[in-house]
Amino acid sequence: MNKINEQEKSIPKPPKDRVTGRDIAKISELIPPEDQKLVPINRIRDALEKLRQIIKHPNQDDQ
């Protein structure tokens, strides 16, 4: 199973599917300054990637 995960990670994503620093900055502006310390950038990036996948494929159910 690790080999499959490594293969998926090694496949480059198209540029539109990648979360950019600009995307993260836009979301960070919405978070109050006192809470920004509590929300790691990794979590923001992961959430944006998940949202993009949901928006791209809205009819797929979670397996």
PDB file of C-alpha atoms in Angstrom, residues 9-31:
ATOM      1  CA  LYS A   9       2.680  11.338  -4.797  1.00  0.00           C
ATOM      2  CA  SER A  10       5.247  11.088  -7.586  1.00  0.00           C
ATOM      3  CA  ILE A  11       2.675  11.860 -10.288  1.00  0.00           C
ATOM      4  CA  PRO A  12       2.836  15.621 -10.880  1.00  0.00           C
ATOM      5  CA  LYS A  13      -0.461  17.442 -10.606  1.00  0.00           C
ATOM      6  CA  PRO A  14      -1.593  19.805 -13.351  1.00  0.00           C
ATOM      7  CA  PRO A  15      -0.891  23.445 -12.442  1.00  0.00           C
ATOM      8  CA  LYS A  16      -4.565  24.278 -11.854  1.00  0.00           C
ATOM      9  CA  ASP A  17      -4.886  21.460  -9.307  1.00  0.00           C
ATOM     10  CA  ARG A  18      -1.999  22.727  -7.202  1.00  0.00           C
ATOM     11  CA  VAL A  19      -2.583  25.005  -4.262  1.00  0.00           C
ATOM     12  CA  THR A  20      -0.419  28.086  -4.599  1.00  0.00           C
ATOM     13  CA  GLY A  21       0.966  30.419  -1.994  1.00  0.00           C
ATOM     14  CA  ARG A  22      -1.476  33.035  -3.255  1.00  0.00           C
ATOM     15  CA  ASP A  23      -4.394  30.694  -2.485  1.00  0.00           C
ATOM     16  CA  ILE A  24      -3.087  30.116   1.034  1.00  0.00           C
ATOM     17  CA  ALA A  25      -2.593  33.866   1.548  1.00  0.00           C
ATOM     18  CA  LYS A  26      -6.202  34.551   0.542  1.00  0.00           C
ATOM     19  CA  ILE A  27      -7.468  32.031   3.087  1.00  0.00           C
ATOM     20  CA  SER A  28      -5.057  33.280   5.764  1.00  0.00           C
ATOM     21  CA  GLU A  29      -6.536  36.774   5.421  1.00  0.00           C
ATOM     22  CA  LEU A  30      -9.902  35.362   6.494  1.00  0.00           C
ATOM     23  CA  ILE A  31      -8.483  33.910   9.716  1.00  0.00           C
TER      24      ILE A  31
END
